[in-house]
């Protein structure tokens, strides 16, 4: 079957209304969880082959998140799908108003490589919960992970409901020529623009989960040790190949030295180093070389070891960095942490605002005024106060970017909403009919109308 035929088959299946039945969606979500659990070992092996990612990190940052998202949908799906009644204005009485969530239809979900399972499967879960049929195109870069997802999902789901299509630029370009009812994309800003343009040709709505440079701003009153510990975990998880990793640190100069030394201590404590078999590789040679190019020898505070053969870069902290340095010109997406300092919070905010709106922003402070100032003055997707990355785990916080970092949100209920159209209905009765709106339009009718409408 070519791509158009697969989409036609999904459209036809959607039009049977099978996916509108909540019990069908529940059954399919349970099936998804079962088949993933049954084949967990294959998933661990594939991702290890792609970038030496440990079983522990694969569970906590991939499979565990997927299971949690399925469970959350199973518990809430009936509530989320319910028709919602709202009040009705005087002009339409007797009558009632309500909103019905309806699935968009056949959707295309495209994933990024850095968390190959969850970035592909979590949006697919939301689409299934909302009642859509799904075509999933994982990233081709982690080829073992992409192959295992394709095999397991395609063996266990009927293609007219849920189908994985593997491929890179050429295959995606072909897919994008087809009209979908919704496109959900996770990836770079550059490719996000290609997706948006292709979707516009068909007036297809999009969710774009993109990237950017997410800052961590630290004032001098913090608990330095705990701040360093949290930042080291957030930055070097998946060796920095995380869209919401703190990209760079802006620290108040009074505590810069103390913070740097606490960061060094926590990197050493975590045993993140080249020889560690659980220290994730850089995904490919191209990214390895791109990252190497950011490291300026005279600015290395700690780390800086690169091993081309194993594609590993040790956690690298750079100090004395400025906004004009190479490492500050694009999203890093790897284990390099530039540390910049500031004296004045207004100029720090102004510097951050010279870059495009980040996906996340982290504020470490005990100063309520500064916290509120940053929250009020910097536009960003989402973030945390006195922590980093952990907001991603909060099921009631919609996750997404703003401006260059993305369009729309997902996770939990927000994911269901991303794949639903909210159909607004006014329902009238035949009991009575006021003559006010009908011609002939007289002065006394206008007087009454003004009283009614206000
Ligand atoms: P990418 O944009 O290169 O690739 C993402 C997807 O687009 C892949 O499926 C790929 O096959 C496809 N693609 C690549 N080039 C294409 C083209 N020319 N035309 C059509 N499709 C194309 O992104 P990536 O390298 O996989 O991921 C890294 C980026 O993703 C980073 O910027 C990161 O911040 C961002 N990201 C964002 C989130 C989020 O949730 N917001 C999560 C992870 C990664």
Coordinates of C-alpha atoms and ligand atoms in Angstrom, one line a residue:
X1 CA 0.0 0.0 0.0
X2 CA 1.3 3.5 -0.8
X3 CA 1.0 6.3 1.8
X4 CA -2.2 7.7 0.2
X5 CA -3.8 4.3 0.3
X6 CA -2.9 3.9 4.0
X7 CA -4.5 7.3 4.8
X8 CA -7.6 6.4 2.7
X9 CA -8.0 3.2 4.7
X10 CA -7.6 5.1 8.0
X11 CA -10.2 7.7 6.8
X12 CA -12.6 4.9 5.9
X13 CA -12.1 3.2 9.2
X14 CA -12.6 6.5 11.1
X15 CA -15.8 7.0 9.2
X16 CA -17.2 3.7 10.5
X17 CA -17.3 5.6 13.9
X18 CA -15.6 2.7 15.6
X19 CA -13.0 5.0 17.3
X20 CA -15.8 7.1 18.7
X21 CA -16.8 4.3 21.0
X22 CA -15.0 4.9 24.3
X23 CA -14.8 1.2 25.0
X24 CA -12.8 0.7 21.8
X25 CA -10.3 3.4 22.8
X26 CA -9.9 1.9 26.2
X27 CA -9.4 -1.6 24.7
X28 CA -6.7 -0.3 22.3
X29 CA -4.9 1.7 25.0
X30 CA -4.8 -1.4 27.2
X31 CA -3.5 -3.4 24.2
X32 CA -0.7 -0.9 23.7
X33 CA 0.4 -1.1 27.3
X34 CA 0.3 -4.9 27.2
X35 CA 2.3 -5.2 24.0
X36 CA 4.9 -2.7 25.2
X37 CA 5.3 -4.5 28.5
X38 CA 5.5 -7.9 26.8
X39 CA 8.4 -6.7 24.6
X40 CA 10.2 -4.4 27.1
X41 CA 13.5 -6.3 26.6
X42 CA 13.5 -5.6 22.9
X43 CA 12.9 -1.9 23.6
X44 CA 15.8 -1.8 26.1
X45 CA 18.2 -3.5 23.7
X46 CA 17.3 -1.4 20.7
X47 CA 17.9 1.9 22.5
X48 CA 21.1 0.6 24.0
X49 CA 22.3 -0.2 20.4
X50 CA 21.4 3.3 19.3
X51 CA 23.1 5.3 22.0
X52 CA 24.1 3.1 25.0
X53 CA 21.2 4.4 27.0
X54 CA 20.9 2.5 30.3
X55 CA 17.9 0.4 31.3
X56 CA 17.4 2.7 34.3
X57 CA 17.2 5.9 32.1
X58 CA 15.1 4.1 29.5
X59 CA 12.5 3.1 32.1
X60 CA 12.4 6.5 33.9
X61 CA 12.5 8.7 30.8
X62 CA 10.8 6.6 28.2
X63 CA 8.7 3.5 29.1
X64 CA 7.7 4.7 32.6
X65 CA 6.4 7.9 31.1
X66 CA 4.5 6.0 28.4
X67 CA 2.8 3.7 30.9
X68 CA 1.9 6.6 33.2
X69 CA 0.3 8.5 30.2
X70 CA -1.7 5.4 29.3
X71 CA -2.9 4.9 32.8
X72 CA -3.8 8.5 33.1
X73 CA -5.9 8.4 29.9
X74 CA -7.6 5.2 31.0
X75 CA -8.7 6.7 34.3
X76 CA -9.9 10.0 32.7
X77 CA -11.0 9.2 29.2
X78 CA -14.7 9.1 30.1
X79 CA -14.5 12.4 31.9
X80 CA -12.5 14.1 29.1
X81 CA -14.9 12.8 26.4
X82 CA -18.0 14.0 28.1
X83 CA -20.3 16.6 26.6
X84 CA -19.9 19.8 28.8
X85 CA -22.9 21.9 29.5
X86 CA -22.6 25.7 29.7
X87 CA -25.1 28.4 30.5
X88 CA -27.4 29.9 27.8
X89 CA -28.1 33.6 27.2
X90 CA -31.6 35.1 27.5
X91 CA -32.0 35.5 23.8
X92 CA -32.0 31.7 23.3
X93 CA -34.3 30.6 26.2
X94 CA -35.8 28.1 26.4
X95 CA -32.7 26.3 25.2
X96 CA -29.5 24.8 26.4
X97 CA -25.8 25.0 25.3
X98 CA -23.1 22.4 25.3
X99 CA -19.7 21.5 23.9
X100 CA -18.9 18.0 22.5
X101 CA -15.3 16.9 22.1
X102 CA -14.9 15.1 18.7
X103 CA -11.8 13.5 17.4
X104 CA -10.1 15.3 14.5
X105 CA -9.9 12.1 12.4
X106 CA -6.7 10.7 10.8
X107 CA -3.6 12.2 12.3
X108 CA 0.1 12.2 11.6
X109 CA 2.5 12.0 14.6
X110 CA 6.2 12.6 14.0
X111 CA 8.8 12.0 16.7
X112 CA 12.3 13.3 17.4
X113 CA 15.3 11.1 18.1
X114 CA 16.4 12.1 21.6
X115 CA 13.7 10.1 23.4
X116 CA 12.6 8.0 20.5
X117 CA 9.9 6.0 22.3
X118 CA 8.1 8.5 24.5
X119 CA 8.2 11.4 22.0
X120 CA 6.5 9.2 19.4
X121 CA 4.2 7.1 21.6
X122 CA 2.9 9.7 24.1
X123 CA 1.3 11.9 21.4
X124 CA -0.1 8.7 19.8
X125 CA -1.7 7.8 23.2
X126 CA -3.4 11.2 23.3
X127 CA -4.6 10.7 19.7
X128 CA -6.0 7.3 20.5
X129 CA -7.7 8.5 23.7
X130 CA -9.3 11.3 21.7
X131 CA -10.6 8.8 19.1
X132 CA -8.4 9.4 16.1
X133 CA -6.7 7.0 13.8
X134 CA -3.0 7.4 13.8
X135 CA 0.0 7.2 11.5
X136 CA 3.2 7.4 13.5
X137 CA 6.5 8.4 11.9
X138 CA 9.4 8.0 14.4
X139 CA 12.8 9.6 13.9
X140 CA 15.0 7.5 11.6
X141 CA 18.2 8.5 13.4
X142 CA 18.0 5.9 16.3
X143 CA 17.3 3.2 13.7
X144 CA 17.1 0.2 16.1
X145 CA 14.5 2.0 18.3
X146 CA 12.5 3.0 15.2
X147 CA 12.6 -0.6 13.9
X148 CA 11.4 -2.1 17.2
X149 CA 8.5 0.4 17.5
X150 CA 7.5 -0.3 13.9
X151 CA 7.7 -4.1 14.3
X152 CA 5.8 -4.3 17.6
X153 CA 3.1 -1.8 16.8
X154 CA 2.5 -2.9 13.3
X155 CA 2.2 -6.6 14.4
X156 CA -0.4 -5.8 17.0
X157 CA -2.6 -3.1 15.6
X158 CA -4.6 -3.0 12.4
X159 CA -3.1 -0.6 9.9
X160 CA -6.4 1.2 9.3
X161 CA -6.3 2.3 13.0
X162 CA -2.7 2.6 14.1
X163 CA 0.3 2.2 11.7
X164 CA 3.9 3.1 12.0
X165 CA 5.8 4.2 8.9
X166 CA 9.5 4.4 9.1
X167 CA 11.6 6.8 7.1
X168 CA 13.7 10.0 6.9
X169 CA 13.4 13.2 4.9
X170 CA 12.2 11.6 1.6
X171 CA 9.5 9.6 3.2
X172 CA 8.3 12.5 5.4
X173 CA 8.2 14.8 2.4
X174 CA 5.9 12.3 0.6
X175 CA 3.7 11.9 3.7
X176 CA 3.4 15.7 4.1
X177 CA 1.8 16.0 0.6
X178 CA -1.2 14.1 1.9
X179 CA -4.1 15.8 3.7
X180 CA -4.3 14.8 7.4
X181 CA -6.8 16.0 9.9
X182 CA -4.0 17.0 12.4
X183 CA -0.2 16.9 12.4
X184 CA 1.7 16.6 15.7
X185 CA 5.4 17.2 15.3
X186 CA 8.3 17.1 17.7
X187 CA 11.7 18.3 16.5
X188 CA 13.8 21.2 15.5
X189 CA 12.6 24.8 14.7
X190 CA 14.0 24.5 11.2
X191 CA 12.0 21.3 10.3
X192 CA 9.0 22.7 12.3
X193 CA 8.7 25.5 9.7
X194 CA 8.7 22.9 6.9
X195 CA 5.9 21.0 8.6
X196 CA 3.9 24.1 9.2
X197 CA 4.1 25.2 5.6
X198 CA 3.1 21.7 4.4
X199 CA 0.2 21.6 6.8
X200 CA -1.0 25.1 5.7
X201 CA -1.5 23.9 2.1
X202 CA -4.3 21.7 3.5
X203 CA -5.4 24.0 6.4
X204 CA -4.4 21.1 8.7
X205 CA -4.1 22.1 12.4
X206 CA -0.7 21.5 14.0
X207 CA 0.9 21.0 17.3
X208 CA 4.6 21.8 17.0
X209 CA 6.9 20.8 19.9
X210 CA 10.2 22.5 19.1
X211 CA 13.4 23.5 20.9
X212 CA 15.5 26.5 21.8
X213 CA 18.0 27.7 24.4
X214 CA 16.4 27.2 27.9
X215 CA 18.1 29.3 30.6
X216 CA 18.6 28.6 34.3
X217 CA 18.8 31.9 36.2
X218 CA 20.3 31.7 39.7
X219 CA 20.4 34.4 42.4
X220 CA 22.9 34.6 45.2
X221 CA 20.4 33.6 48.0
X222 CA 19.9 30.0 46.9
X223 CA 20.9 26.8 48.5
X224 CA 23.9 26.4 46.3
X225 CA 24.6 22.7 46.8
X226 CA 21.0 21.6 46.1
X227 CA 20.8 24.0 43.1
X228 CA 23.9 22.4 41.6
X229 CA 22.7 18.9 42.3
X230 CA 19.4 19.5 40.6
X231 CA 21.0 21.3 37.6
X232 CA 23.6 18.6 37.1
X233 CA 20.9 15.9 36.9
X234 CA 18.7 18.0 34.6
X235 CA 21.6 18.9 32.2
X236 CA 23.4 15.6 31.9
X237 CA 20.3 13.3 31.8
X238 CA 20.6 11.6 28.4
X239 CA 23.9 13.5 28.1
X240 CA 22.1 16.8 27.6
X241 CA 20.1 15.5 24.6
X242 CA 16.9 16.8 26.2
X243 CA 14.8 19.5 24.7
X244 CA 14.1 21.0 28.1
X245 CA 17.6 20.6 29.6
X246 CA 19.0 23.8 31.0
X247 CA 20.9 25.0 28.0
X248 CA 23.0 27.6 29.9
X249 CA 23.3 29.1 33.4
X250 CA 23.1 32.7 34.3
X251 CA 24.3 33.1 37.8
X252 CA 24.6 36.1 40.0
X253 CA 28.4 36.8 40.1
X254 CA 28.7 36.8 43.9
X255 CA 28.1 33.0 44.0
X256 CA 29.6 32.0 40.6
X257 CA 32.7 30.3 42.0
X258 CA 30.9 28.5 44.7
X259 CA 28.3 27.2 42.2
X260 CA 30.9 26.1 39.7
X261 CA 32.7 24.0 42.4
X262 CA 29.4 22.5 43.6
X263 CA 28.5 21.6 40.0
X264 CA 31.9 19.9 39.6
X265 CA 31.4 17.9 42.8
X266 CA 28.0 16.7 41.7
X267 CA 29.2 15.6 38.3
X268 CA 31.9 13.6 40.0
X269 CA 29.5 12.1 42.5
X270 CA 27.2 11.0 39.7
X271 CA 30.1 9.2 38.0
X272 CA 29.2 10.7 34.6
X273 CA 32.4 9.9 32.6
X274 CA 33.5 8.5 29.3
X275 CA 34.4 5.1 30.7
X276 CA 31.0 4.6 32.4
X277 CA 29.0 2.0 30.5
X278 CA 25.8 3.8 31.5
X279 CA 26.9 7.2 30.2
X280 CA 24.8 7.8 27.1
X281 CA 26.5 8.4 23.7
X282 CA 26.0 11.3 21.4
X283 CA 23.5 10.1 18.9
X284 CA 25.6 10.3 15.7
X285 CA 28.9 11.6 14.3
X286 CA 27.3 14.8 12.9
X287 CA 26.1 15.9 16.4
X288 CA 29.4 14.7 18.0
X289 CA 31.3 17.1 15.7
X290 CA 28.8 19.9 16.1
X291 CA 29.2 19.7 19.9
X292 CA 33.0 19.4 19.8
X293 CA 33.0 22.7 17.9
X294 CA 31.3 24.5 20.9
X295 CA 34.2 23.6 23.3
X296 CA 36.7 26.5 23.6
X297 CA 39.7 25.1 25.4
X298 CA 40.5 28.3 27.3
X299 CA 36.9 28.4 28.7
X300 CA 36.7 24.8 30.0
X301 CA 36.1 24.8 33.8
X302 CA 35.7 21.1 34.0
X303 CA 35.6 18.1 31.6
X304 CA 36.1 18.6 27.9
X305 CA 37.2 15.1 27.0
X306 CA 35.8 13.8 23.7
X307 CA 36.2 10.3 22.4
X308 CA 35.3 10.1 18.7
X309 CA 35.4 6.3 18.5
X310 CA 32.7 5.8 21.2
X311 CA 31.0 9.2 20.3
X312 CA 31.1 10.2 24.0
X313 CA 31.7 13.7 25.4
X314 CA 32.4 14.0 29.1
X315 CA 30.2 16.5 31.1
X316 CA 31.8 19.8 30.2
X317 CA 31.3 23.0 32.1
X318 CA 32.5 26.3 30.5
X319 CA 33.0 29.5 32.4
X320 CA 33.6 33.1 31.5
X321 CA 31.1 32.6 28.5
X322 CA 29.4 35.6 26.9
X323 CA 26.3 35.9 24.7
X324 CA 28.5 36.4 21.7
X325 CA 30.3 33.1 22.0
X326 CA 29.7 30.3 19.5
X327 CA 28.1 28.0 22.2
X328 CA 25.4 30.7 22.7
X329 CA 24.4 31.0 19.1
X330 CA 22.2 27.8 18.9
X331 CA 20.6 25.2 21.1
X332 CA 23.4 23.0 22.5
X333 CA 21.6 19.6 22.9
X334 CA 24.5 17.9 24.4
X335 CA 26.6 17.6 27.6
X336 CA 28.1 21.1 27.5
X337 CA 27.1 23.6 30.1
X338 CA 28.1 27.3 29.6
X339 CA 28.0 29.4 32.7
X340 CA 27.5 33.2 32.4
X341 CA 27.3 35.6 35.2
X342 CA 25.2 38.7 35.9
X343 CA 25.2 41.6 38.4
X344 CA 21.9 43.1 37.5
X345 CA 18.7 41.1 37.0
X346 CA 17.3 43.6 34.5
X347 CA 20.2 43.3 32.2
X348 CA 20.2 39.5 32.5
X349 CA 16.5 39.5 31.5
X350 CA 17.3 41.8 28.6
X351 CA 20.1 39.4 27.4
X352 CA 17.8 36.4 27.5
X353 CA 15.2 38.3 25.5
X354 CA 17.8 38.8 22.7
X355 CA 17.3 35.1 22.0
X356 CA 14.1 33.5 20.8
X357 CA 11.4 32.5 23.3
X358 CA 12.7 29.4 25.0
X359 CA 10.9 26.1 25.6
X360 CA 11.7 26.2 29.3
X361 CA 13.1 28.6 31.8
X362 CA 14.4 27.7 35.3
X363 CA 14.5 30.2 38.2
X364 CA 16.5 29.4 41.3
X365 CA 15.9 32.0 43.9
X366 CA 14.4 32.7 47.3
X367 CA 13.6 36.2 46.2
X368 CA 9.9 36.4 45.5
X369 CA 10.2 39.8 43.7
X370 CA 12.8 38.4 41.3
X371 CA 10.8 35.2 40.7
X372 CA 7.7 37.2 39.9
X373 CA 9.7 39.6 37.7
X374 CA 11.1 36.8 35.6
X375 CA 7.8 35.0 35.3
X376 CA 6.2 38.2 34.3
X377 CA 8.8 39.6 31.9
X378 CA 10.2 36.5 30.0
X379 CA 8.0 34.6 27.6
X380 CA 8.7 30.8 27.6
X381 CA 6.9 27.5 27.2
X382 CA 7.0 26.3 30.8
X383 CA 9.4 25.7 33.5
X384 CA 10.2 25.4 37.2
X385 CA 11.1 27.5 40.2
X386 CA 14.1 26.0 42.1
X387 CA 14.2 22.9 39.9
X388 CA 14.7 22.0 36.3
X389 CA 13.1 19.5 33.9
X390 CA 10.8 18.0 36.6
X391 CA 7.8 20.1 35.4
X392 CA 7.7 17.7 32.5
X393 CA 6.5 14.9 34.9
X394 CA 3.5 16.9 36.2
X395 CA 0.4 15.4 34.7
X396 CA -1.7 18.5 35.2
X397 CA 0.8 20.9 33.6
X398 CA 0.2 21.2 29.8
X399 CA 3.6 20.8 28.0
X400 CA 4.6 22.9 25.0
X401 CA 6.4 25.9 23.7
X402 CA 5.7 29.5 22.6
X403 CA 7.0 31.5 19.7
X404 CA 9.9 29.7 18.1
X405 CA 9.8 26.9 20.7
X406 CA 6.4 25.7 19.5
X407 CA 2.7 25.8 19.0
X408 CA 0.2 24.0 21.3
X409 CA 0.5 21.7 24.3
X410 CA 0.1 18.1 25.3
X411 CA 0.4 15.6 28.2
X412 CA -2.7 14.3 30.0
X413 CA -5.8 16.3 29.3
X414 CA -3.9 18.8 27.2
X415 CA -2.9 15.9 24.9
X416 CA -6.6 14.8 24.6
X417 CA -7.5 18.4 23.7
X418 CA -4.7 18.6 21.1
X419 CA -6.4 15.9 19.1
X420 CA -10.0 17.0 19.6
X421 CA -12.3 19.6 18.1
X422 CA -14.7 21.1 20.5
X423 CA -18.1 21.3 18.8
X424 CA -20.3 24.0 20.2
X425 CA -24.1 23.3 20.1
X426 CA -27.1 25.4 21.0
X427 CA -30.2 23.2 21.4
X428 CA -33.6 25.0 21.3
X429 CA -37.1 23.7 22.1
X430 CA -40.3 24.1 20.2
X431 CA -42.1 25.5 23.3
X432 CA -42.2 29.2 22.4
X433 CA -40.7 31.6 19.9
X434 CA -40.1 35.3 20.6
X435 CA -40.8 37.5 17.6
X436 CA -38.2 40.1 18.4
X437 CA -35.5 38.9 15.9
X438 CA -38.0 38.8 13.0
X439 CA -38.8 41.6 10.5
X440 CA -40.5 44.0 10.3
X441 CA -37.9 45.7 12.5
X442 CA -39.8 48.2 14.6
X443 CA -38.6 50.8 17.1
X444 CA -40.3 49.0 20.1
X445 CA -38.6 45.7 19.1
X446 CA -35.2 47.4 19.1
X447 CA -35.9 48.9 22.5
X448 CA -36.7 45.3 23.9
X449 CA -33.7 43.9 22.1
X450 CA -31.3 46.4 23.7
X451 CA -32.7 45.5 27.1
X452 CA -32.2 41.8 26.5
X453 CA -28.7 42.0 24.9
X454 CA -27.4 44.9 27.1
Ligands
LIG1 P1 14.5 17.1 13.5 O1 13.7 18.3 13.3 O2 15.8 17.0 12.7 O3 13.7 15.8 13.2 C1 12.4 15.5 13.7 C2 11.6 14.8 12.7 O4 11.5 15.5 11.4 C3 12.1 13.4 12.3 O5 11.0 12.5 12.3 C4 12.7 13.5 11.0 O6 12.6 12.4 10.2 C5 11.9 14.6 10.3 N1 12.6 15.5 9.4 C6 13.9 15.8 9.5 N2 14.2 16.6 8.4 C7 13.1 16.8 7.7 C8 12.8 17.5 6.5 N3 13.7 18.2 5.8 N4 11.5 17.4 6.0 C9 10.6 16.7 6.7 N5 10.8 16.0 7.8 C10 12.1 16.0 8.3 O7 14.7 17.1 15.1 P2 15.6 16.1 15.9 O8 17.0 16.3 15.5 O9 15.1 14.7 15.8 O10 15.4 16.6 17.4 C11 16.1 17.6 17.9 C12 15.3 18.9 18.1 O11 14.0 18.5 18.6 C13 15.8 19.8 19.1 O12 15.7 21.1 18.6 C14 15.0 19.7 20.3 O13 14.9 20.8 21.1 C15 13.7 19.4 19.7 N6 12.9 18.6 20.6 C16 11.7 19.2 21.1 C17 11.0 18.5 22.0 C18 9.7 19.1 22.6 O14 9.0 18.3 23.3 N7 9.4 20.3 22.4 C19 11.3 17.2 22.4 C20 12.5 16.6 21.8 C21 13.2 17.3 21.0

